XYZ file of N, CA and C in Angstrom:
555
model
N 105.808 98.925 65.406
C 105.218 96.801 65.678
C 105.588 95.904 66.112
N 106.922 96.421 65.508
C 108.336 95.488 65.699
C 109.212 95.800 66.924
N 109.178 96.942 67.376
C 109.820 97.674 68.829
C 108.841 96.753 69.557
N 107.516 97.151 69.266
C 106.642 96.121 70.600
C 106.935 95.007 71.193
N 107.108 94.282 69.230
C 107.708 92.199 69.632
C 108.772 92.414 70.062
N 109.398 93.413 69.582
C 111.280 93.172 70.892
C 111.327 93.156 71.738
N 110.560 94.110 72.135
C 110.803 94.926 73.787
C 108.905 93.482 74.423
N 108.135 92.905 74.092
C 108.182 91.805 74.951
C 108.962 90.376 74.707
N 109.625 90.704 73.311
C 110.737 89.270 73.409
C 111.566 89.528 74.700
N 112.482 90.563 74.636
C 113.560 91.290 75.524
C 112.901 90.711 77.033
N 111.425 91.193 78.000
C 110.739 90.508 79.183
C 109.975 88.710 78.983
N 109.807 88.819 78.263
C 109.366 87.614 78.118
C 110.049 86.201 78.432
N 111.537 86.067 77.127
C 112.933 85.747 77.689
C 114.231 85.562 78.908
N 113.136 87.110 79.931
C 114.162 87.800 80.978
C 115.971 88.169 80.335
N 116.330 88.535 78.880
C 116.939 88.608 78.598
C 117.531 90.204 77.916
N 117.844 91.271 78.915
C 117.722 92.715 79.097
C 118.849 93.367 78.601
N 119.562 92.208 77.674
C 120.808 92.900 77.879
C 120.854 93.227 75.967
N 120.768 94.152 75.798
C 119.938 95.531 74.700
C 121.521 95.318 72.979
N 122.393 94.843 74.242
C 123.918 95.250 72.694
C 123.245 97.119 72.518
N 123.747 97.253 71.485
C 124.418 98.047 70.601
C 122.992 98.018 70.371
N 121.285 97.697 70.213
C 120.590 98.731 69.617
C 120.126 99.747 69.692
N 120.862 100.569 68.859
C 120.104 101.608 69.883
C 118.465 102.947 70.002
N 118.229 101.910 68.404
C 116.616 101.974 67.978
C 116.390 101.630 69.094
N 116.292 100.532 69.323
C 115.275 100.001 70.382
C 115.177 101.054 71.963
N 116.980 101.621 72.555
C 117.248 102.415 74.092
C 116.222 103.082 73.514
N 116.394 104.619 72.289
C 116.181 105.330 71.516
C 113.958 104.353 71.995
N 113.986 104.101 71.706
C 111.867 103.950 71.692
C 111.454 103.934 72.921
N 113.042 102.902 74.684
C 111.567 103.129 74.524
C 112.379 104.477 76.448
N 112.911 104.564 75.828
C 113.333 106.290 76.918
C 112.899 107.559 76.243
N 111.369 107.558 74.802
C 110.394 108.239 74.560
C 109.636 107.761 75.226
N 109.231 106.082 75.407
C 107.454 105.289 75.338
C 107.705 105.918 77.404
N 108.302 105.754 78.019
C 109.161 106.152 79.243
C 108.743 107.544 79.698
N 109.047 108.324 78.540
C 109.182 109.904 78.890
C 107.639 110.890 78.244
N 107.241 110.015 77.458
C 106.133 109.744 77.506
C 104.680 109.484 78.217
N 104.809 108.844 78.810
C 103.686 107.734 79.724
C 103.477 108.308 80.838
N 105.493 109.279 81.668
C 105.451 110.036 83.378
C 105.195 111.109 82.948
N 105.263 112.008 81.099
C 104.551 113.389 80.834
C 102.947 113.950 80.218
N 102.518 113.046 79.334
C 101.643 112.298 80.277
C 100.660 111.975 81.714
N 100.820 111.413 82.179
C 100.342 111.036 83.745
C 100.467 112.244 84.433
N 101.849 112.827 84.240
C 101.318 114.450 85.363
C 101.019 115.894 84.190
N 100.702 115.328 83.367
C 100.447 116.199 82.092
C 98.386 116.160 82.453
N 98.228 116.009 81.333
C 96.560 115.117 81.292
C 96.251 114.612 82.711
N 95.007 115.300 83.435
C 94.268 114.481 84.381
C 93.251 113.053 83.215
N 92.457 113.096 81.942
C 92.507 111.766 81.745
C 93.084 110.667 81.827
N 95.003 111.091 82.315
C 96.039 110.557 81.952
C 96.206 109.019 83.167
N 95.736 109.968 84.672
C 95.932 109.714 85.713
C 96.256 107.708 85.579
N 95.397 107.335 84.630
C 96.097 105.820 85.183
C 96.990 105.559 84.699
N 97.886 106.204 84.151
C 98.756 105.521 83.822
C 99.606 105.362 84.495
N 100.689 103.835 84.863
C 101.341 103.892 85.478
C 102.879 104.062 85.645
N 102.830 105.179 87.046
C 103.781 106.016 86.537
C 104.521 105.324 87.802
N 104.147 105.579 88.878
C 105.019 104.343 90.454
C 105.927 103.096 89.949
N 105.402 102.896 89.521
C 105.362 100.988 88.543
C 106.027 100.825 87.701
N 106.121 101.942 87.058
C 107.371 101.990 85.871
C 108.747 102.488 86.408
N 108.086 103.951 86.996
C 109.851 103.968 87.896
C 110.245 102.571 88.776
N 109.751 101.785 89.131
C 110.160 101.063 89.956
C 110.368 99.664 89.101
N 110.358 99.597 88.470
C 110.627 99.129 87.127
C 111.859 99.384 85.709
N 112.620 100.548 86.374
C 112.902 101.160 85.517
C 114.053 100.876 86.089
N 113.856 101.016 86.921
C 114.825 100.950 88.552
C 115.273 99.857 88.305
N 114.925 98.213 88.097
C 115.082 97.361 87.690
C 116.140 96.882 86.682
N 115.170 97.294 85.216
C 116.161 97.450 84.095
C 117.827 97.964 84.276
N 118.456 99.285 85.383
C 119.062 100.146 85.225
C 119.461 99.282 86.301
N 119.582 98.629 87.245
C 120.422 97.149 87.785
C 120.799 95.505 86.569
N 119.783 95.674 85.259
C 120.233 95.095 85.291
C 121.576 95.273 83.521
N 121.020 96.199 83.649
C 122.228 97.103 82.767
C 122.193 97.519 81.598
N 120.382 96.922 81.084
C 119.379 97.244 80.287
C 119.702 98.485 80.122
N 119.813 100.111 81.381
C 119.385 101.527 81.435
C 120.329 101.963 81.440
N 120.955 103.957 80.983
C 121.113 103.900 82.149
C 120.782 104.848 83.230
N 122.051 105.041 84.482
C 121.095 105.536 85.326
C 120.983 106.951 85.200
N 121.679 107.749 84.554
C 121.875 108.813 85.166
C 120.994 109.300 83.515
N 121.346 108.817 82.327
C 120.241 109.249 80.798
C 118.759 108.968 81.816
N 118.392 107.892 82.322
C 117.174 107.358 82.305
C 117.148 108.351 83.800
N 118.013 108.743 85.025
C 116.848 109.678 86.089
C 116.351 111.211 84.930
N 117.620 111.607 84.247
C 117.183 113.235 83.408
C 116.192 113.491 82.491
N 116.028 112.138 82.244
C 114.073 111.861 80.934
C 113.232 112.297 81.569
N 113.416 111.084 82.994
C 112.137 111.242 83.887
C 111.837 112.269 84.437
N 112.951 113.834 85.162
C 112.823 114.370 86.280
C 111.997 114.977 84.840
N 112.470 114.830 83.738
C 112.538 116.189 82.735
C 110.549 116.370 82.856
N 110.114 114.412 82.012
C 109.055 114.429 82.075
C 107.997 114.737 82.556
N 108.820 114.184 83.993
C 107.416 114.384 84.991
C 107.216 116.420 85.192
N 108.368 116.837 85.517
C 108.253 118.521 86.004
C 107.932 119.130 84.461
N 108.006 118.952 83.188
C 107.420 119.549 82.287
C 105.995 118.527 82.260
N 105.714 117.745 82.494
C 104.149 117.387 82.718
C 103.327 117.861 83.357
N 103.407 118.252 85.109
C 103.039 118.765 85.963
C 103.054 120.457 85.250
N 103.766 121.172 84.847
C 103.948 122.347 84.511
C 103.328 122.000 83.795
N 103.270 121.145 82.248
C 102.075 121.648 81.584
C 100.243 121.265 82.890
N 99.747 120.440 83.811
C 99.320 120.994 84.554
C 98.928 122.191 85.210
N 99.912 123.424 85.699
C 99.942 124.110 86.034
C 98.826 125.270 85.100
N 100.113 124.997 84.027
C 98.847 126.334 82.563
C 97.434 126.201 82.921
N 96.801 124.881 82.723
C 96.185 124.689 82.643
C 94.629 125.522 83.600
N 95.749 124.538 84.490
C 95.273 124.833 85.763
C 95.061 126.688 85.778
N 96.275 127.373 86.312
C 96.031 129.605 85.451
C 95.224 129.813 84.690
N 95.592 129.400 83.335
C 94.385 129.841 82.257
C 93.115 129.526 81.909
N 92.765 128.303 83.078
C 91.288 127.641 82.655
C 90.503 128.257 83.823
N 91.541 128.689 85.166
C 90.557 129.000 86.348
C 89.398 128.192 86.700
N 88.371 128.525 86.107
C 86.880 128.123 86.998
C 86.200 128.055 85.854
N 87.358 127.797 84.492
C 86.296 127.381 83.619
C 85.302 126.454 82.973
N 84.567 125.797 82.274
C 83.707 124.848 82.589
C 84.892 123.590 81.836
N 85.777 123.546 80.851
C 86.317 122.930 80.611
C 87.678 122.534 82.447
N 87.947 122.920 82.568
C 88.563 122.490 83.867
C 87.488 121.723 85.033
N 86.602 121.966 84.963
C 85.631 121.538 85.798
C 84.830 120.403 85.225
N 85.181 120.079 84.313
C 84.580 119.109 82.967
C 85.835 118.056 83.502
N 87.249 118.426 83.137
C 88.305 116.941 83.598
C 88.179 117.215 85.015
N 88.169 117.988 85.781
C 87.898 117.076 87.315
C 87.370 116.282 87.682
N 85.946 116.609 86.506
C 84.926 115.850 87.344
C 85.041 113.951 87.133
N 86.274 113.762 86.140
C 87.379 112.811 85.660
C 87.588 111.907 86.762
N 88.432 113.144 87.979
C 88.549 112.427 89.025
C 87.663 111.735 90.961
N 88.267 110.024 90.903
C 87.188 111.251 91.528
C 87.372 111.690 92.952
N 86.201 111.859 93.671
C 86.016 113.253 94.498
C 86.773 112.855 95.333
N 86.696 111.653 96.254
C 87.823 110.941 97.182
C 90.049 112.128 96.703
N 89.559 112.016 95.248
C 91.038 112.167 95.101
C 91.693 113.740 94.795
N 90.184 114.181 94.118
C 90.410 116.018 94.823
C 90.273 116.811 96.420
N 89.942 115.954 97.524
C 90.081 115.952 98.441
C 91.178 115.752 99.369
N 91.089 114.699 98.786
C 93.079 114.890 100.216
C 93.732 115.502 99.166
N 94.096 115.661 97.845
C 94.823 116.975 97.584
C 94.548 118.414 97.974
N 93.112 118.414 98.398
C 93.023 120.128 99.325
C 93.496 119.696 100.895
N 93.219 119.039 101.444
C 93.645 118.457 102.474
C 95.163 118.352 102.148
N 95.858 117.828 101.849
C 96.767 117.409 101.949
C 97.240 119.231 101.481
N 97.353 119.510 100.746
C 97.407 121.474 100.883
C 96.873 122.337 102.329
N 96.732 121.957 102.487
C 95.692 123.331 103.765
C 96.934 122.462 104.845
N 96.616 120.875 105.106
C 97.828 120.773 106.650
C 98.926 121.302 106.323
N 99.538 120.470 105.082
C 101.121 120.855 104.787
C 101.781 122.291 104.322
N 100.019 122.250 104.003
C 101.276 123.662 103.613
C 101.258 123.823 101.410
N 101.813 123.850 100.409
C 101.180 123.676 98.797
C 103.370 123.303 98.755
N 103.975 123.807 98.859
C 105.477 122.846 99.143
C 105.487 121.493 99.507
N 105.306 121.850 101.209
C 105.158 119.592 101.455
C 104.353 118.891 100.240
N 103.005 120.039 100.314
C 101.886 119.310 98.764
C 102.608 118.615 97.872
N 103.627 119.277 97.865
C 103.970 118.921 95.557
C 105.133 117.880 95.237
N 105.083 117.418 97.156
C 106.703 116.366 97.528
C 105.841 114.582 98.280
N 104.867 114.946 98.592
C 104.184 114.249 100.048
C 102.968 113.639 98.324
N 102.490 114.952 97.591
C 101.410 114.178 96.073
C 102.187 114.073 95.529
N 103.170 113.912 95.149
C 103.631 113.319 94.171
C 104.798 111.836 94.516
N 103.488 111.468 95.360
C 103.601 109.808 95.519
C 102.605 108.722 95.724
N 101.742 110.430 95.588
C 100.377 109.795 95.778
C 99.241 110.165 94.508
N 98.859 108.277 93.732
C 98.037 109.037 93.168
C 96.935 109.967 92.881
N 97.071 110.089 91.626
C 95.881 111.163 91.902
C 96.211 112.673 91.826
N 96.857 112.480 93.187
C 97.556 113.500 93.975
C 98.244 114.526 93.105
N 99.456 113.919 92.204
C 100.288 114.216 91.592
C 99.977 115.105 90.790
N 98.795 114.720 90.074
C 97.838 115.537 88.379
C 96.906 116.393 88.621
N 96.566 116.134 90.017
C 96.035 117.130 90.080
C 96.489 118.447 91.683
N 97.695 118.417 91.943
C 97.947 119.326 93.081
C 98.464 121.084 91.758
N 99.562 119.888 90.885
C 100.083 121.242 89.720
C 98.358 122.449 89.467
N 97.737 121.977 89.352
C 96.054 122.177 88.560
C 96.168 123.241 89.410
N 95.935 122.818 90.365
C 95.564 123.389 91.963
C 96.378 124.470 92.256
N 97.866 125.078 92.289
C 98.434 125.564 92.107
C 98.031 126.293 91.285
N 97.757 126.090 89.593
C 97.834 126.744 89.150
C 96.480 128.126 88.629
N 95.299 126.938 89.086
C 94.604 128.212 89.786
C 94.477 128.673 91.203
N 94.777 128.282 91.739
C 95.225 129.146 92.777
C 95.997 130.458 92.759
N 96.271 130.760 92.045
C 97.686 131.477 91.457
C 99.099 131.217 92.336
N 99.300 130.656 92.262
C 100.742 130.479 92.476
C 102.093 130.735 92.280
N 102.755 131.798 92.476
C 103.786 131.910 92.580
C 104.044 131.272 91.102
N 104.271 131.265 89.293
C 105.663 130.500 88.246
C 106.783 130.192 89.071
N 107.235 131.099 89.582
C 108.808 130.947 89.891
C 109.043 130.038 91.574
N 107.647 130.665 92.446
C 107.788 129.531 93.646
C 107.919 128.232 92.692
N 106.541 127.668 92.119
C 105.591 126.720 91.437
C 107.339 125.535 90.615
N 107.666 126.495 90.046
C 108.818 124.891 89.359
C 109.572 125.272 90.503
N 110.027 126.003 91.488
C 111.188 125.815 92.637
C 110.613 124.255 93.057
N 109.039 124.236 93.147
C 108.629 122.683 94.169
C 108.973 121.973 92.791
N 108.335 121.775 92.070
C 107.864 121.910 90.516
C 109.495 120.469 90.288
N 110.212 120.998 90.076
C 111.720 120.399 89.071
C 112.185 119.986 90.740
N 112.332 120.341 91.254
C 113.269 119.288 92.633
C 112.159 117.964 93.497
N 111.006 118.382 93.382
C 110.161 117.418 93.801
C 109.599 116.429 92.588
N 109.860 115.915 91.293
C 109.915 115.696 90.333
C 110.991 115.224 90.269
N 112.572 115.287 90.542
C 113.381 114.851 91.031
C 113.704 113.565 92.188
N 113.472 114.092 93.275
C 112.713 113.490 94.560
C 111.991 112.179 93.709
N 111.098 112.463 93.516
C 109.901 111.241 92.941
C 110.459 109.834 92.380
N 111.036 111.020 91.416
C 111.708 110.067 90.107
C 112.685 109.358 90.491
N 114.264 109.216 91.202
C 114.947 109.353 92.116
C 114.430 108.017 93.589
N 113.925 108.165 94.164
C 113.235 107.350 95.784
C 112.984 106.329 94.564
N 111.715 106.013 93.784
C 111.054 105.413 92.443
C 112.167 104.484 92.603
N 113.071 104.873 90.724
C 113.378 104.298 90.911
C 115.032 103.451 91.341
N 115.527 104.585 92.791
C 116.396 103.728 93.536
C 116.121 102.221 94.179
N 114.751 102.522 94.242
C 113.996 101.890 94.963
C 114.159 100.463 93.957
N 113.795 100.343 92.960
C 113.875 99.445 92.509
C 115.038 98.420 91.609
N 116.258 99.737 91.356
C 117.701 99.683 91.669
C 117.532 98.425 93.012
N 117.287 99.605 93.881
C 118.399 98.153 95.587
C 117.446 97.210 94.926
N 115.452 96.643 94.929
C 115.391 95.697 94.962
C 115.984 94.182 93.637
N 116.670 94.701 92.729
C 117.250 94.251 91.603
C 117.952 93.683 92.874
N 118.972 94.376 93.587
C 120.683 94.133 93.878
C 120.381 93.844 95.310
N 119.589 93.263 95.939
C 119.340 92.211 96.679
C 118.780 91.565 96.203
N 118.047 91.440 95.150
C 117.631 89.959 94.697
C 116.725 89.885 95.429
N 115.257 90.921 95.842
C 114.277 90.345 95.916
C 113.954 89.389 95.634
N 112.635 88.154 96.051
C 112.213 87.861 94.823
C 110.571 88.179 94.467
N 110.611 87.524 92.816
C 108.624 87.935 92.645
C 109.232 89.759 92.244
N 110.840 90.178 91.272
C 111.473 90.200 91.015
C 112.245 90.245 89.323
N 111.704 91.149 88.172
C 112.426 90.946 87.042
C 113.168 89.506 86.949
């Protein structure tokens, strides 16, 4: 609870220098790992703020609060592992009632959009496009698992698209801060 109060104070006071508070930094890295992992792994967690979180983290990197390489590495691993978990859910649950129930939590439009992207562009391109679309990034790995996509091919597209998604949005946040765009932390 004290960590949350401290985080709130850091943001409220606009003081992003954490000094040598290693516990606080580890808590931040653990929290962002957990959020990105869950958003990519569990259908009912699609409401988590993945895109905006990545941009905010880029701002914090520009302010010197977080380390660029460590942050990119942790977030890429979180997104990749989360998508892999979704792929495994699709692969092992296939057309079970559990999977159908999970998919029912999503708006039908999101599921249809994911299928459309796959049919129009193919699965490899769909991974890169889908990473930047809320809901779709969670549904695509499940569809890949259900469709029986080769695990090696899935891993290749999963990890590359995870890195690209994380890098682009974190770098965007970094640029927003460096260019001193108004309305940024």
